[in-house]
N, CA and C atoms as an extended XYZ file, in Angstrom:
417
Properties=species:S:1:pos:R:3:atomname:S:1:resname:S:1:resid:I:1 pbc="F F F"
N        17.995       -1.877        1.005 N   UNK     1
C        19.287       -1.403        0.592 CA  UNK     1
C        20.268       -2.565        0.646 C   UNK     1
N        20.901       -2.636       -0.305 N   UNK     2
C        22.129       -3.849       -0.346 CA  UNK     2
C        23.098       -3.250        0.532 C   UNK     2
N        23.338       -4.906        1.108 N   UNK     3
C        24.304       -4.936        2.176 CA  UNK     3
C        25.601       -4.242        1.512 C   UNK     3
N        26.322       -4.254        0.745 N   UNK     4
C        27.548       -4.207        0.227 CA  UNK     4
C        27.741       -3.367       -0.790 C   UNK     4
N        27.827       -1.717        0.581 N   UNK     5
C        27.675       -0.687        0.002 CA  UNK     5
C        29.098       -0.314       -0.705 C   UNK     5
N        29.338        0.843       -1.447 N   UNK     6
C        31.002        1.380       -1.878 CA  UNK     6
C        31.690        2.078       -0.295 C   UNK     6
N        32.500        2.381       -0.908 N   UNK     7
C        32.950        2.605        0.588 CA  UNK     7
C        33.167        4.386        0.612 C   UNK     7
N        33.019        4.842       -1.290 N   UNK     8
C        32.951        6.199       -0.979 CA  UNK     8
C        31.403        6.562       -1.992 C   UNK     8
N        31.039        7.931       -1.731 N   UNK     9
C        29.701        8.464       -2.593 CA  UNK     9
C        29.828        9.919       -2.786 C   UNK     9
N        29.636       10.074       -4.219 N   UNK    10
C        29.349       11.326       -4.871 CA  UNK    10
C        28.443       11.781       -4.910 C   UNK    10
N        28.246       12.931       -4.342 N   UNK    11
C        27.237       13.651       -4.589 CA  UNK    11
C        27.431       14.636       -5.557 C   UNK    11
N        26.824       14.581       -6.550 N   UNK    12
C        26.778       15.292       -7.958 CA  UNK    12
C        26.850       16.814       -7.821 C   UNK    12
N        27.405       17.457       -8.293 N   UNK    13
C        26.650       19.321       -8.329 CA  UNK    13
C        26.992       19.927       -9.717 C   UNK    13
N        26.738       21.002      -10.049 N   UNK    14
C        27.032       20.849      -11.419 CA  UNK    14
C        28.079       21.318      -11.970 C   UNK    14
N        29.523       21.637      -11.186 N   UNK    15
C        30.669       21.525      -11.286 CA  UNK    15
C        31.498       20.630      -11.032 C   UNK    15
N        31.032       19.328      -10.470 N   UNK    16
C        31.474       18.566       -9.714 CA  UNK    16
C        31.157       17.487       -8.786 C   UNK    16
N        31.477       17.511       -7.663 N   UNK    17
C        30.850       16.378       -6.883 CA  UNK    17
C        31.389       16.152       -5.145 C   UNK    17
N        30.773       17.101       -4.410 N   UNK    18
C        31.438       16.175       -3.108 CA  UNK    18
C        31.887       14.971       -2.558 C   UNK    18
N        32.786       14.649       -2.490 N   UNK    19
C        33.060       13.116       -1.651 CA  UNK    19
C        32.946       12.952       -0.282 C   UNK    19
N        32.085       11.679       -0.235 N   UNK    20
C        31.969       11.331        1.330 CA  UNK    20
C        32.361       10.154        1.650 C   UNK    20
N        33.024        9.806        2.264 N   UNK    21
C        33.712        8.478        2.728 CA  UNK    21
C        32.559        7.803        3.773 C   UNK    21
N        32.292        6.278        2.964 N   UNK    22
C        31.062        5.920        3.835 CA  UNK    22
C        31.697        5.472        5.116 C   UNK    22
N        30.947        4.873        5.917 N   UNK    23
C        31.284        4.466        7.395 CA  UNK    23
C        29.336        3.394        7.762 C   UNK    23
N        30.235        2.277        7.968 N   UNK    24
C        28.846        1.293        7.812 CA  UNK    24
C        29.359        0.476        9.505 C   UNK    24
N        30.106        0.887       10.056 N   UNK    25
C        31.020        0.323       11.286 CA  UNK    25
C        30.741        1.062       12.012 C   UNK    25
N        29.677        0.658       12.971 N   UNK    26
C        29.240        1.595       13.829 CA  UNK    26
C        28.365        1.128       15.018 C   UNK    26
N        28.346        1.267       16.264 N   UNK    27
C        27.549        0.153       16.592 CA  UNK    27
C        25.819        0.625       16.257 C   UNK    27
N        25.043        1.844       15.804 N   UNK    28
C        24.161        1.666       15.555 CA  UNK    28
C        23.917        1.212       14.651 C   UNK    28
N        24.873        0.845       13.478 N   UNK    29
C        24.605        0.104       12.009 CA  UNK    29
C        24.120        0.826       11.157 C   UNK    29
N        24.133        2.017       11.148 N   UNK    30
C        23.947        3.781       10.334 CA  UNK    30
C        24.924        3.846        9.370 C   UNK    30
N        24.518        4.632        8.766 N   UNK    31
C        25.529        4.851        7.471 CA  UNK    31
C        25.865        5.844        7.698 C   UNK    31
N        27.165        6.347        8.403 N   UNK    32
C        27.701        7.807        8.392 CA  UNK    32
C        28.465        8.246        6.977 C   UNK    32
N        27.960        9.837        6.543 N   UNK    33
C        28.907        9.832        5.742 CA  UNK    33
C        29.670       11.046        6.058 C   UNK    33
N        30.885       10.811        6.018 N   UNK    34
C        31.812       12.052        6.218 CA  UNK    34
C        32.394       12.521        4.932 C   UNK    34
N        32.401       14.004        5.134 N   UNK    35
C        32.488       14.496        3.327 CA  UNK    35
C        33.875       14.551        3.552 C   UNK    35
N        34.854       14.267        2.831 N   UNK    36
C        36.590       14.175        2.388 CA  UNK    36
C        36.599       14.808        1.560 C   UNK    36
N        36.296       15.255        0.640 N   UNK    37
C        36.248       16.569       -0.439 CA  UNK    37
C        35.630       16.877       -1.512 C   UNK    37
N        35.904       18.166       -2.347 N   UNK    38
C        35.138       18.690       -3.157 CA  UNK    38
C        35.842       18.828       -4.289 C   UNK    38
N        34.904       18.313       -5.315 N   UNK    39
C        36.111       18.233       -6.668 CA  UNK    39
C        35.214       18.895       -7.609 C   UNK    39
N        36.306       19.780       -8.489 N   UNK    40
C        35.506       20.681       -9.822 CA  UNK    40
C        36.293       20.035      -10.640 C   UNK    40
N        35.059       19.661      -11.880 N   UNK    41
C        35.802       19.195      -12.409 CA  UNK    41
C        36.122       20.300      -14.056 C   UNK    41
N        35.457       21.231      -13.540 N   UNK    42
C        36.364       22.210      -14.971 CA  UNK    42
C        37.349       22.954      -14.941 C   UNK    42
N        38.301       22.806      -13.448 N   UNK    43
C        39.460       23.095      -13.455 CA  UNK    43
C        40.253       22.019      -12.882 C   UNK    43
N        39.105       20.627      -12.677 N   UNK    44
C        40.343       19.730      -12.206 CA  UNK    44
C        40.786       19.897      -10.803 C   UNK    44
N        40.440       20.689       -9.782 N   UNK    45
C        40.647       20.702       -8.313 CA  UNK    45
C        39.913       19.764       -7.859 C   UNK    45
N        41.174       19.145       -6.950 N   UNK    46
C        40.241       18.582       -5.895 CA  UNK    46
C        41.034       19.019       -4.692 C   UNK    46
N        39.998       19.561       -3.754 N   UNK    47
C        40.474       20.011       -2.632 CA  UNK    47
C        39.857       19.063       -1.092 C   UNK    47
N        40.389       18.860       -0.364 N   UNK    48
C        40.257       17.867        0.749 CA  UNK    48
C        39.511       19.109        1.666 C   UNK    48
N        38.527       18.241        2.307 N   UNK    49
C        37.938       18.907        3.702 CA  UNK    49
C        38.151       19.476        4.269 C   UNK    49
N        38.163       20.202        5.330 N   UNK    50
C        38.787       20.325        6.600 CA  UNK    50
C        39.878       20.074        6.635 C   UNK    50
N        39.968       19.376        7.809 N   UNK    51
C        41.439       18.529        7.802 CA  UNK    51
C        41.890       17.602        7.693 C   UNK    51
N        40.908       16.923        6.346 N   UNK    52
C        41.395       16.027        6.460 CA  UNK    52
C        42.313       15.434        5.298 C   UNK    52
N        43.231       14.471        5.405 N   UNK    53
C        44.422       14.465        4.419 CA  UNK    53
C        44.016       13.382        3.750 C   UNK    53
N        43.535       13.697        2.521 N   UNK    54
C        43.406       12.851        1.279 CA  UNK    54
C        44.525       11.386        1.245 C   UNK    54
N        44.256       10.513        0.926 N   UNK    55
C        45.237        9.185        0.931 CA  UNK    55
C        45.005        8.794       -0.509 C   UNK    55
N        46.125        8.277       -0.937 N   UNK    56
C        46.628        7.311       -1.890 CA  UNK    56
C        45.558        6.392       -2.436 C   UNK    56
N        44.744        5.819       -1.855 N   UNK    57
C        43.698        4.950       -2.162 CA  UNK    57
C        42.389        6.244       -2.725 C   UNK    57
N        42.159        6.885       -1.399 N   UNK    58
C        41.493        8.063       -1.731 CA  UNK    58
C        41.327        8.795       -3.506 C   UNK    58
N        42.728        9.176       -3.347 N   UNK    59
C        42.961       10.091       -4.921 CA  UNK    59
C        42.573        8.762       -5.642 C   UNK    59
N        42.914        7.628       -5.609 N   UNK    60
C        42.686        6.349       -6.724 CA  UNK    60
C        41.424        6.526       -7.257 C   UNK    60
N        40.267        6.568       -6.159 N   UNK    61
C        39.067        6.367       -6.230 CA  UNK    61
C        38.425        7.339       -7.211 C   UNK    61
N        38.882        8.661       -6.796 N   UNK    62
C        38.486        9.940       -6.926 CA  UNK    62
C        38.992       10.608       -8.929 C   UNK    62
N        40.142       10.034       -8.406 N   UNK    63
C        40.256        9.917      -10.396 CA  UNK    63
C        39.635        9.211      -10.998 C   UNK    63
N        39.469        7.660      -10.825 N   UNK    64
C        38.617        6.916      -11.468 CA  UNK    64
C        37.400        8.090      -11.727 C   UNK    64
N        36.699        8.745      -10.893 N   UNK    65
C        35.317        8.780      -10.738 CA  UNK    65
C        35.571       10.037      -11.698 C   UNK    65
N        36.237       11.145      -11.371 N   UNK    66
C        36.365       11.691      -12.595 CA  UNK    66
C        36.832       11.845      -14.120 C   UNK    66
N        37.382       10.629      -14.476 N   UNK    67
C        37.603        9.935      -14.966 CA  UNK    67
C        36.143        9.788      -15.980 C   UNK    67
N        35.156        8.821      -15.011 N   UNK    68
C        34.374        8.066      -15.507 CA  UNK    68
C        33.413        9.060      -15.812 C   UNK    68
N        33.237       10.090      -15.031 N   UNK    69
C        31.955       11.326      -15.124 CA  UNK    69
C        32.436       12.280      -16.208 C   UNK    69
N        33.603       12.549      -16.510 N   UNK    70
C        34.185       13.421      -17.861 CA  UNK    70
C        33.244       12.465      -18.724 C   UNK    70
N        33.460       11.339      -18.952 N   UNK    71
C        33.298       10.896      -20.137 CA  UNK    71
C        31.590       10.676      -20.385 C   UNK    71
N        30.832       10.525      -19.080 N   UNK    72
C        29.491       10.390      -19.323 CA  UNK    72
C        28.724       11.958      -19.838 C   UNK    72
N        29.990       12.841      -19.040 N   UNK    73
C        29.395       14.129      -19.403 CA  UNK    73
C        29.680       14.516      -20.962 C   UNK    73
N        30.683       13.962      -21.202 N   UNK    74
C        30.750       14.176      -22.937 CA  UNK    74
C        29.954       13.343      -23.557 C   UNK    74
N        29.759       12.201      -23.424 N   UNK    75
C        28.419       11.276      -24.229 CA  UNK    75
C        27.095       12.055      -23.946 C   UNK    75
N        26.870       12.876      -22.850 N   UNK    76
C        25.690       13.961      -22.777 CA  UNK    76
C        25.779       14.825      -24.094 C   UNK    76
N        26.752       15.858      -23.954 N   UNK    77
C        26.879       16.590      -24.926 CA  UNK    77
C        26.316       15.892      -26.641 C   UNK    77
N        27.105       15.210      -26.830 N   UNK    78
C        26.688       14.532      -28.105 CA  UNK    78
C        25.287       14.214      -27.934 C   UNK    78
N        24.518       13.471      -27.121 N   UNK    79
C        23.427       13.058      -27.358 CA  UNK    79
C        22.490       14.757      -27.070 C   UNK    79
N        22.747       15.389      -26.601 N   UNK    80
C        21.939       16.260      -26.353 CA  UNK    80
C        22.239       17.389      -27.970 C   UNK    80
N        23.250       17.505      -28.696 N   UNK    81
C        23.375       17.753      -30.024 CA  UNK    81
C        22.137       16.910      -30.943 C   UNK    81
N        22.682       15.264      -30.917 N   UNK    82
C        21.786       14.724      -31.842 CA  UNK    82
C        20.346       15.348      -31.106 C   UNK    82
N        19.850       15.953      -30.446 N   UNK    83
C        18.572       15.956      -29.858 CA  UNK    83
C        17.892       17.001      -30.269 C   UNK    83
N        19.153       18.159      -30.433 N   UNK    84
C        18.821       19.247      -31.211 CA  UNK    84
C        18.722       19.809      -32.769 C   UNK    84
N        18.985       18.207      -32.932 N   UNK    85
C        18.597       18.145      -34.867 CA  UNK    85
C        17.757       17.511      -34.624 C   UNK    85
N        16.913       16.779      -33.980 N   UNK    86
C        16.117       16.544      -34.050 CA  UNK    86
C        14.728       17.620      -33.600 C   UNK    86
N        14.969       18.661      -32.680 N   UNK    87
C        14.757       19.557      -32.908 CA  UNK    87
C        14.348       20.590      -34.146 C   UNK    87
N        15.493       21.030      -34.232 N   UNK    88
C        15.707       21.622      -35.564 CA  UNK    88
C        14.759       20.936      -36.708 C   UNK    88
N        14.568       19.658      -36.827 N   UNK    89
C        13.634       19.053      -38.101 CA  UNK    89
C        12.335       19.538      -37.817 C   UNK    89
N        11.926       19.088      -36.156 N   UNK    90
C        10.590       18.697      -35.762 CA  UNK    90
C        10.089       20.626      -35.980 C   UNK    90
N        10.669       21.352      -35.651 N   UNK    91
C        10.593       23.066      -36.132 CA  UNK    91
C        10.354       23.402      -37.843 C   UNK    91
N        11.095       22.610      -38.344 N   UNK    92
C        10.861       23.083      -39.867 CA  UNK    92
C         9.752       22.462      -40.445 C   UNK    92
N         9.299       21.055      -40.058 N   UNK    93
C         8.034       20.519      -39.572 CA  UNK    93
C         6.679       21.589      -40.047 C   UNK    93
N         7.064       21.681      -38.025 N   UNK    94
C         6.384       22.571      -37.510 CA  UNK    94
C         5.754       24.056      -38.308 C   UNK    94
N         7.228       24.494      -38.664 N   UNK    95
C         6.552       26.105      -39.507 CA  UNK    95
C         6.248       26.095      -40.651 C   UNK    95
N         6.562       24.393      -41.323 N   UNK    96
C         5.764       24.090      -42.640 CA  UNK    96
C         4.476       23.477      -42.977 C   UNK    96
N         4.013       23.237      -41.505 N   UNK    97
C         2.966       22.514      -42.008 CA  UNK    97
C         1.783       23.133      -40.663 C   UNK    97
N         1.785       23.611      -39.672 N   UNK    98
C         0.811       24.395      -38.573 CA  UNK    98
C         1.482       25.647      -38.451 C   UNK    98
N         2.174       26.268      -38.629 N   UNK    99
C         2.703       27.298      -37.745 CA  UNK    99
C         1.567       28.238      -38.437 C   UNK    99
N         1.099       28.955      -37.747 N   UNK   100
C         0.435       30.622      -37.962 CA  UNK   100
C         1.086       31.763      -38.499 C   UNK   100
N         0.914       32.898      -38.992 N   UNK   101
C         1.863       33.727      -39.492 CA  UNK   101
C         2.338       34.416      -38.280 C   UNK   101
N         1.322       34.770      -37.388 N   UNK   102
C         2.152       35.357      -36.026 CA  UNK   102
C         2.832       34.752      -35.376 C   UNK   102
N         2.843       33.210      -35.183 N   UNK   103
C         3.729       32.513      -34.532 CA  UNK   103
C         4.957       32.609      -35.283 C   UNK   103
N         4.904       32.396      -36.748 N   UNK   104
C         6.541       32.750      -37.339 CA  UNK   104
C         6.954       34.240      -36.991 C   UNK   104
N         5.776       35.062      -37.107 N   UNK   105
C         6.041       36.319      -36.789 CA  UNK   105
C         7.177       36.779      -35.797 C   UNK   105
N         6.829       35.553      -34.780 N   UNK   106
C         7.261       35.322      -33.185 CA  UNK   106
C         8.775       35.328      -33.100 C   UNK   106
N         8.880       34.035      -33.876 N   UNK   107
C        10.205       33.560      -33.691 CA  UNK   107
C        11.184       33.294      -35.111 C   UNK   107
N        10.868       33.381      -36.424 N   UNK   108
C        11.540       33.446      -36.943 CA  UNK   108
C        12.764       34.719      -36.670 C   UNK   108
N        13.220       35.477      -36.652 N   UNK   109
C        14.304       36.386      -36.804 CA  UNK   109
C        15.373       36.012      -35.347 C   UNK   109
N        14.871       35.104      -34.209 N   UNK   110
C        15.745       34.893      -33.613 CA  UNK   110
C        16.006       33.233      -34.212 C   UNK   110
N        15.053       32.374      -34.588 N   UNK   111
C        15.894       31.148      -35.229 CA  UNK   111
C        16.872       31.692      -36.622 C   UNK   111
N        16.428       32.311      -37.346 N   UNK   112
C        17.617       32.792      -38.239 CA  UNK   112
C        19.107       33.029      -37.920 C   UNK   112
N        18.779       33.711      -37.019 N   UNK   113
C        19.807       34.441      -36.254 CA  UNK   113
C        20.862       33.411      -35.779 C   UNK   113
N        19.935       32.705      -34.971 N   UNK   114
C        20.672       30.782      -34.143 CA  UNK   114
C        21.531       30.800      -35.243 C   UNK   114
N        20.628       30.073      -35.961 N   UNK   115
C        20.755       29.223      -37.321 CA  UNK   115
C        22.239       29.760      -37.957 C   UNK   115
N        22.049       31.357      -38.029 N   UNK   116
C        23.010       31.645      -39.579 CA  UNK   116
C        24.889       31.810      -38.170 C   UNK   116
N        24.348       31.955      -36.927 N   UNK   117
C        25.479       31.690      -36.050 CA  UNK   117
C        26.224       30.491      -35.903 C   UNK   117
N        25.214       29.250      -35.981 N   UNK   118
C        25.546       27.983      -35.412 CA  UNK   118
C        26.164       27.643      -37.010 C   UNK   118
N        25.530       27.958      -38.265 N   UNK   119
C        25.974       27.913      -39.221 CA  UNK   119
C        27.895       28.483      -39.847 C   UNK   119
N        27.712       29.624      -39.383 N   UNK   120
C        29.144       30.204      -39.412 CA  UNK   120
C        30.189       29.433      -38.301 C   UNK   120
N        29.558       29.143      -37.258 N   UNK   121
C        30.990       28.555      -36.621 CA  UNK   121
C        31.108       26.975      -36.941 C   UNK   121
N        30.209       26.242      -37.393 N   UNK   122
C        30.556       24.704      -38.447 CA  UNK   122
C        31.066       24.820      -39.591 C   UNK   122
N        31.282       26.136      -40.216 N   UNK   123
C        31.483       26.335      -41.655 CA  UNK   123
C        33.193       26.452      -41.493 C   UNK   123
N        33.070       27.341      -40.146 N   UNK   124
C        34.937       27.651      -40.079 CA  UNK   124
C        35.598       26.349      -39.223 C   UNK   124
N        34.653       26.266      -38.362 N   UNK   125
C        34.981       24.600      -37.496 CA  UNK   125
C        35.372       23.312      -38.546 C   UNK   125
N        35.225       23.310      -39.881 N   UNK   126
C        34.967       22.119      -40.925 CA  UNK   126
C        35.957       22.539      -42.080 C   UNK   126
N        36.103       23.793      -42.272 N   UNK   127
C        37.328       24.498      -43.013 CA  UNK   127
C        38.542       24.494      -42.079 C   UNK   127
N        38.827       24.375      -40.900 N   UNK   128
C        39.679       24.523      -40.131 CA  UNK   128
C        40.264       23.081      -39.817 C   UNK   128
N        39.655       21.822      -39.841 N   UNK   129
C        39.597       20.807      -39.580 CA  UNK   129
C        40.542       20.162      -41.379 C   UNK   129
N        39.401       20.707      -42.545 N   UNK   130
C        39.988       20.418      -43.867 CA  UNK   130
C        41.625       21.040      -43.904 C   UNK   130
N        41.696       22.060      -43.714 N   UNK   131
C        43.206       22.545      -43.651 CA  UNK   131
C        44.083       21.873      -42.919 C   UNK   131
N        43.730       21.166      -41.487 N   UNK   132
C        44.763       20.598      -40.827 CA  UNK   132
C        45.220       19.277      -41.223 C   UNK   132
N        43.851       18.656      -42.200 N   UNK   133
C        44.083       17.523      -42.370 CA  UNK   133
C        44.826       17.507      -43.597 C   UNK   133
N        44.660       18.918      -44.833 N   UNK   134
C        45.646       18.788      -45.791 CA  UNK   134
C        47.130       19.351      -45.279 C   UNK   134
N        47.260       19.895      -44.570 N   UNK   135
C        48.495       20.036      -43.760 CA  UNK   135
C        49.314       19.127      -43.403 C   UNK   135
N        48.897       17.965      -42.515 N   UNK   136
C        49.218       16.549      -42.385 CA  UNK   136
C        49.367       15.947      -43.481 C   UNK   136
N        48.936       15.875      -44.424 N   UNK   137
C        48.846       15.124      -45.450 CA  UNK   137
C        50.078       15.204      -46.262 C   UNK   137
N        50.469       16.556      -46.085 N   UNK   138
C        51.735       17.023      -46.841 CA  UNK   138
C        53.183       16.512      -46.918 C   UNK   138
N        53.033       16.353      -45.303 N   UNK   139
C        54.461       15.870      -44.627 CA  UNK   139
C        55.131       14.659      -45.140 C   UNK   139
């Protein structure tokens, strides 16, 4: 383990992330970690421990980090989209060239279904987007 640890650590959850303030000053030379708080980040709370009172440096840290994890979690999203057209191909593929009639049997009427849903809300998502932009355009 490298000597020249951070001085705080997230532990991930899937709203968020506990904070623990490291502690490497000790005479057994242990890594204590004391948790300082719990942050969600889909409402943006961060709430302090116990009792203990969040500091100025503290919140610094703690925005950065959510900060930095919003944005990895949105580069997820996108890549996990492109993943699902790729999907989506490797399926049409699939039911064009092996699929069985019972296997379409299976699952066609709920991919339709996906499909003609995910279809209607890009259709109004892309008409809604065209209107705002001829809207702007006007001014």
């Amino acid at each position: 383990m490298s000597g020249d640890l951070p001085d705080y650590y997230f532990r991930v959850r899937e709203n968020g992330a506990f904070v623990f303030r490291l502690d490497t000053e000790n005479r057994q030379r242990r890594i204590d970690m004391d948790q300082i708080a719990v942050i969600n980040i889909n409402n943006g709370q961060i709430k302090p421990h116990g009792q203990y009172q969040l500091t100025p440096d503290d919140m610094a840290v703690i925005d950065k980090w959510v900060a930095e994890r919003k944005a990895v979690l949105a580069k997820r999203d996108v890549d996990d989209i492109h993943r699902a057209i790729d999907y989506l191909n490797l399926t049409a593929h699939w039911a064009q060239t092996r699929a069985e009639d019972e296997q379409l049997e299976q699952v066609t009427d709920d991919l339709l279904l996906a499909m003609h849903d995910l279809r209607s809300v890009l259709v109004r998502k892309k008409a809604d987007r065209l209107m705002k932009a001829r809207s702007g355009s006007d001014d």
